[in-house]
Amino acid sequence: MKIRKLAGAVALVSSVTLSGCGLIPGVGSDGSTVTVWLMKGSASQGFLDRFKESYEAEHPSIELEFKIQEWGGIGPKVLKALDGDDAPDVIEVGNTQVAQYAESGELRDLTLESMRDLGGEDWLPGLAEPGKVNGAQYGIPWYAANRVVIYNKDLFAEAGITELPKTREEWVEVTERLNTAGRQGIYLAGQNWYVLSGFVWDEGGELADDDSGDWRGALDSPAALRGMDFYKTLQAFGEGPTDADEQTPPETDVFADGTVAQIISVPGSAALIEQQNPELKGKLGYFPIPGKSAKKPGAVFTGGSDLIVPEGADQRGEGIEVVKALAGAKWQTELARAMSYVPNKPALAKVVEGQEGTAAMAEGATEGRATPNSPFWPAVEADNPIKPYMTAVLEGGDPVEEAKKASDRITSKLITG
């Protein structure tokens, strides 16, 4: 799943244009150029400059060439590159895209490197699991981002709330107290299906089940229905539209009005809120989405990126070494601090402890999940049946009947693509 799927996540990083690096002195005819495709905004120019300088100093025969890509239309472009004779040596992809690319049969199996060199057993599940297809690790986790609760500290204080909720039950009680005349306890659009996914997973449900490669929609399971019921309870403590998602209107614009106590978004959305209403600067707080018990936070959808290596890359071995460096502890620490990302291992979360929003995100990421690992899942999202299902339930439709219809549509997409 790429970061564009997270509402407001573009605010996590500056949009920068990065040009490919030219030849450097000292790289002769025996040297190798390793070409790396990265997505626009994933890493700052400063980070890339530091990585390039350090890596090339340690590997004098290697020149790194970064080529920056746009998210729009990237799927067909990657598939074409994988099938061609001039594939890049490393490609950054959305974590939930790996299955689609692995289906081509043109990705290098990196299972050995993940276990032997990178401690893959300790990766965040929301990045590692979608990078594994049929037992083989094709995607190496690079960075993650996920939703947290962003709250208005002044409204919490005025309501006498001095402790942040740790459980769903406490969260509902707090949100109901905050939902007073002229104020919304929470603004939650009716079709924010990524948030719903977390509630479904918390209950032990799934969006779709995998039966030996045969995927079927699972929104009509008792567990998934309980997740939708909790969503309905929470959504009622505000004025979020039942028939629109978090971008219609942008939830950050609504929150910036100053009368909304909470939204569920990525921490980077705070920058958009403060831009709309500078008076809120310094008045925004963050906490992980609460779980069913205080022992762990609620499940969240994890967006982010993995790194893949094309099987047909000219410098495949050298590319694997670059991936190992980018995914290792040193440069994970650098990237997390520079870009306010969640590093690929929970053990590294301490490196962002001084950043309140990122620290809350890192805590929630320990319970991160990804969308069903089917190569046809993008077809589900392209004509998403989950959104109208949510609207129908919120507007009084029978949950079981509506969930069955949505599940059947998901099944159809996962069969035919």
Short mmCIF file of C-alpha atoms in Angstrom, two decimals, residues 147-364:
data_model
loop_
_atom_site.label_atom_id
_atom_site.label_comp_id
_atom_site.label_asym_id
_atom_site.label_seq_id
_atom_site.Cartn_x
_atom_site.Cartn_y
_atom_site.Cartn_z
CA ARG A 147 -3.19 6.64 11.48
CA VAL A 148 -3.41 7.93 15.04
CA VAL A 149 -5.95 10.03 16.87
CA ILE A 150 -5.21 13.74 16.53
CA TYR A 151 -6.96 15.74 19.24
CA ASN A 152 -7.57 19.34 20.25
CA LYS A 153 -5.90 19.79 23.63
CA ASP A 154 -8.01 22.83 24.54
CA LEU A 155 -11.30 20.99 23.98
CA PHE A 156 -10.06 18.02 26.04
CA ALA A 157 -9.06 20.35 28.87
CA GLU A 158 -12.38 22.23 28.77
CA ALA A 159 -14.20 18.89 29.06
CA GLY A 160 -12.10 18.01 32.11
CA ILE A 161 -10.34 15.13 30.39
CA THR A 162 -6.92 14.73 31.95
CA GLU A 163 -6.07 11.16 30.91
CA LEU A 164 -6.04 9.91 27.35
CA PRO A 165 -8.16 6.83 26.62
CA LYS A 166 -6.35 3.50 26.51
CA THR A 167 -9.26 1.23 25.61
CA ARG A 168 -12.17 1.38 23.20
CA GLU A 169 -14.59 1.65 26.11
CA GLU A 170 -12.74 4.65 27.55
CA TRP A 171 -12.51 6.18 24.07
CA VAL A 172 -16.28 6.01 23.58
CA GLU A 173 -16.89 7.55 27.02
CA VAL A 174 -14.46 10.41 26.33
CA THR A 175 -15.82 11.03 22.85
CA GLU A 176 -19.39 11.17 24.12
CA ARG A 177 -18.37 13.76 26.74
CA LEU A 178 -16.70 15.84 24.07
CA ASN A 179 -19.73 15.73 21.79
CA THR A 180 -21.59 18.75 23.18
CA ALA A 181 -23.69 21.50 21.65
CA GLY A 182 -21.71 23.25 18.94
CA ARG A 183 -18.84 20.77 19.12
CA GLN A 184 -18.13 17.37 17.63
CA GLY A 185 -16.64 14.64 19.78
CA ILE A 186 -15.03 13.19 16.66
CA TYR A 187 -15.23 13.86 12.95
CA LEU A 188 -15.35 10.48 11.21
CA ALA A 189 -16.55 10.35 7.62
CA GLY A 190 -18.89 7.48 6.82
CA GLN A 191 -16.66 5.88 4.20
CA ASN A 192 -13.26 5.89 5.93
CA TRP A 193 -12.74 2.20 5.20
CA TYR A 194 -9.12 2.14 6.34
CA VAL A 195 -10.29 3.02 9.85
CA LEU A 196 -13.02 0.39 9.61
CA SER A 197 -10.39 -2.18 8.62
CA GLY A 198 -8.60 -1.67 11.94
CA PHE A 199 -11.80 -2.23 13.89
CA VAL A 200 -12.54 -5.38 11.89
CA TRP A 201 -9.05 -6.75 12.56
CA ASP A 202 -9.37 -5.91 16.26
CA GLU A 203 -12.42 -8.14 16.40
CA GLY A 204 -10.58 -10.99 14.70
CA GLY A 205 -12.20 -10.43 11.31
CA GLU A 206 -10.83 -9.93 7.82
CA LEU A 207 -11.74 -7.96 4.72
CA ALA A 208 -11.18 -11.14 2.72
CA ASP A 209 -10.12 -14.69 3.55
CA ASP A 210 -7.53 -16.74 1.68
CA ASP A 211 -8.41 -20.40 1.16
CA SER A 212 -5.30 -21.81 -0.53
CA GLY A 213 -5.20 -18.98 -3.01
CA ASP A 214 -8.97 -18.67 -3.42
CA TRP A 215 -9.86 -15.30 -1.95
CA ARG A 216 -13.36 -14.50 -0.71
CA GLY A 217 -14.86 -11.37 0.79
CA ALA A 218 -15.39 -11.69 4.54
CA LEU A 219 -17.22 -8.56 5.68
CA ASP A 220 -20.24 -10.69 6.58
CA SER A 221 -18.43 -12.69 9.26
CA PRO A 222 -19.61 -12.10 12.85
CA ALA A 223 -16.24 -10.57 13.75
CA ALA A 224 -16.28 -8.14 10.80
CA LEU A 225 -19.85 -7.16 11.63
CA ARG A 226 -18.78 -6.32 15.18
CA GLY A 227 -16.09 -4.04 13.74
CA MET A 228 -18.69 -2.20 11.66
CA ASP A 229 -20.95 -1.88 14.70
CA PHE A 230 -18.17 -0.19 16.66
CA TYR A 231 -17.51 2.14 13.73
CA LYS A 232 -21.18 3.12 13.73
CA THR A 233 -21.10 3.83 17.47
CA LEU A 234 -18.06 6.08 17.20
CA GLN A 235 -19.16 7.85 14.03
CA ALA A 236 -22.39 8.95 15.70
CA PHE A 237 -20.47 11.29 18.06
CA GLY A 238 -19.93 13.79 15.29
CA GLU A 239 -21.29 15.15 12.06
CA GLY A 240 -19.21 13.24 9.53
CA PRO A 241 -21.17 12.64 6.31
CA THR A 242 -22.41 9.08 5.95
CA ASP A 243 -22.02 9.05 2.16
CA ALA A 244 -18.48 10.45 1.71
CA ASP A 245 -14.91 9.62 2.61
CA GLU A 246 -12.36 11.60 4.63
CA GLN A 247 -11.42 13.77 1.66
CA THR A 248 -14.95 15.02 0.90
CA PRO A 249 -14.60 17.51 2.48
CA PRO A 250 -11.00 17.14 3.68
CA GLU A 251 -11.15 16.15 7.34
CA THR A 252 -8.20 18.45 8.08
CA ASP A 253 -10.25 21.45 6.93
CA VAL A 254 -13.14 20.45 9.18
CA PHE A 255 -10.84 19.96 12.17
CA ALA A 256 -9.18 23.32 11.54
CA ASP A 257 -12.47 25.06 12.35
CA GLY A 258 -11.64 24.48 16.03
CA THR A 259 -14.90 22.82 17.01
CA VAL A 260 -13.87 19.20 16.40
CA ALA A 261 -12.22 17.35 19.27
CA GLN A 262 -10.70 14.42 17.33
CA ILE A 263 -9.96 13.02 13.91
CA ILE A 264 -8.26 9.77 12.91
CA SER A 265 -5.43 10.55 10.52
CA VAL A 266 -1.67 10.41 10.05
CA PRO A 267 0.34 12.81 12.27
CA GLY A 268 1.47 14.76 9.21
CA SER A 269 -2.09 16.02 8.85
CA ALA A 270 -1.32 18.41 11.72
CA ALA A 271 0.71 20.56 9.34
CA LEU A 272 -2.32 20.96 7.07
CA ILE A 273 -4.53 21.81 10.04
CA GLU A 274 -2.12 24.44 11.36
CA GLN A 275 -1.78 25.90 7.89
CA GLN A 276 -5.54 26.36 7.77
CA ASN A 277 -5.74 27.71 11.33
CA PRO A 278 -2.45 28.97 12.79
CA GLU A 279 -4.16 29.51 16.16
CA LEU A 280 -4.13 25.74 16.65
CA LYS A 281 -0.35 25.54 16.48
CA GLY A 282 0.90 23.87 19.65
CA LYS A 283 -2.62 22.81 20.63
CA LEU A 284 -2.71 19.46 18.85
CA GLY A 285 -1.98 16.16 20.56
CA TYR A 286 -1.74 12.57 19.43
CA PHE A 287 -2.44 9.12 20.81
CA PRO A 288 -2.58 5.62 19.27
CA ILE A 289 -6.01 4.34 18.27
CA PRO A 290 -7.17 2.52 21.43
CA GLY A 291 -7.62 -1.24 21.40
CA LYS A 292 -10.11 -3.50 23.11
CA SER A 293 -7.84 -3.69 26.17
CA ALA A 294 -5.14 -1.44 27.58
CA LYS A 295 -2.50 -4.11 26.90
CA LYS A 296 -2.03 -3.08 23.28
CA PRO A 297 -3.23 -0.38 20.88
CA GLY A 298 -5.88 -0.99 18.28
CA ALA A 299 -5.08 -2.52 14.93
CA VAL A 300 -4.31 -0.04 12.17
CA PHE A 301 -3.81 -0.11 8.45
CA THR A 302 -0.11 0.29 7.71
CA GLY A 303 0.88 2.19 4.61
CA GLY A 304 4.43 2.55 3.48
CA SER A 305 7.03 1.18 1.15
CA ASP A 306 9.03 -1.96 0.49
CA LEU A 307 12.12 -2.32 -1.68
CA ILE A 308 12.22 -4.93 -4.44
CA VAL A 309 14.97 -6.17 -6.75
CA PRO A 310 14.10 -7.17 -10.34
CA GLU A 311 15.32 -10.63 -11.32
CA GLY A 312 16.58 -9.25 -14.62
CA ALA A 313 18.49 -6.26 -13.22
CA ASP A 314 22.01 -5.83 -14.62
CA GLN A 315 23.46 -5.11 -11.17
CA ARG A 316 21.20 -7.38 -9.16
CA GLY A 317 23.79 -8.41 -6.59
CA GLU A 318 24.91 -4.82 -6.05
CA GLY A 319 21.28 -3.74 -5.81
CA ILE A 320 20.65 -6.26 -3.04
CA GLU A 321 23.54 -4.75 -1.08
CA VAL A 322 22.00 -1.27 -1.45
CA VAL A 323 18.68 -2.62 -0.19
CA LYS A 324 20.40 -4.17 2.83
CA ALA A 325 21.98 -0.81 3.67
CA LEU A 326 18.74 1.17 3.31
CA ALA A 327 16.85 -1.36 5.43
CA GLY A 328 19.56 -1.67 8.08
CA ALA A 329 19.52 0.00 11.50
CA LYS A 330 21.85 2.90 10.65
CA TRP A 331 19.91 4.26 7.70
CA GLN A 332 16.54 3.32 9.16
CA THR A 333 17.40 5.62 12.05
CA GLU A 334 18.48 8.38 9.69
CA LEU A 335 15.34 8.07 7.57
CA ALA A 336 12.93 7.96 10.51
CA ARG A 337 14.40 11.09 12.07
CA ALA A 338 14.65 12.96 8.79
CA MET A 339 11.18 12.14 7.49
CA SER A 340 9.14 11.43 10.66
CA TYR A 341 8.49 7.87 9.52
CA VAL A 342 8.08 4.68 11.51
CA PRO A 343 11.22 2.55 11.06
CA ASN A 344 10.83 -1.03 9.90
CA LYS A 345 11.38 -2.61 13.33
CA PRO A 346 9.60 -1.83 16.62
CA ALA A 347 12.97 -2.01 18.38
CA LEU A 348 14.01 1.13 16.48
CA ALA A 349 10.94 3.13 17.53
CA LYS A 350 12.93 4.83 20.30
CA VAL A 351 14.71 6.95 17.68
CA VAL A 352 11.53 9.04 17.22
CA GLU A 353 10.56 9.34 20.89
CA GLY A 354 11.06 13.10 20.81
CA GLN A 355 8.48 13.52 18.05
CA GLU A 356 5.06 13.25 19.69
CA GLY A 357 3.05 12.41 16.59
CA THR A 358 5.58 9.99 15.15
CA ALA A 359 6.02 8.27 18.52
CA ALA A 360 2.25 7.69 18.74
CA MET A 361 2.33 6.36 15.20
CA ALA A 362 5.21 4.01 16.00
CA GLU A 363 3.33 2.64 19.02
CA GLY A 364 0.27 1.96 16.90
#
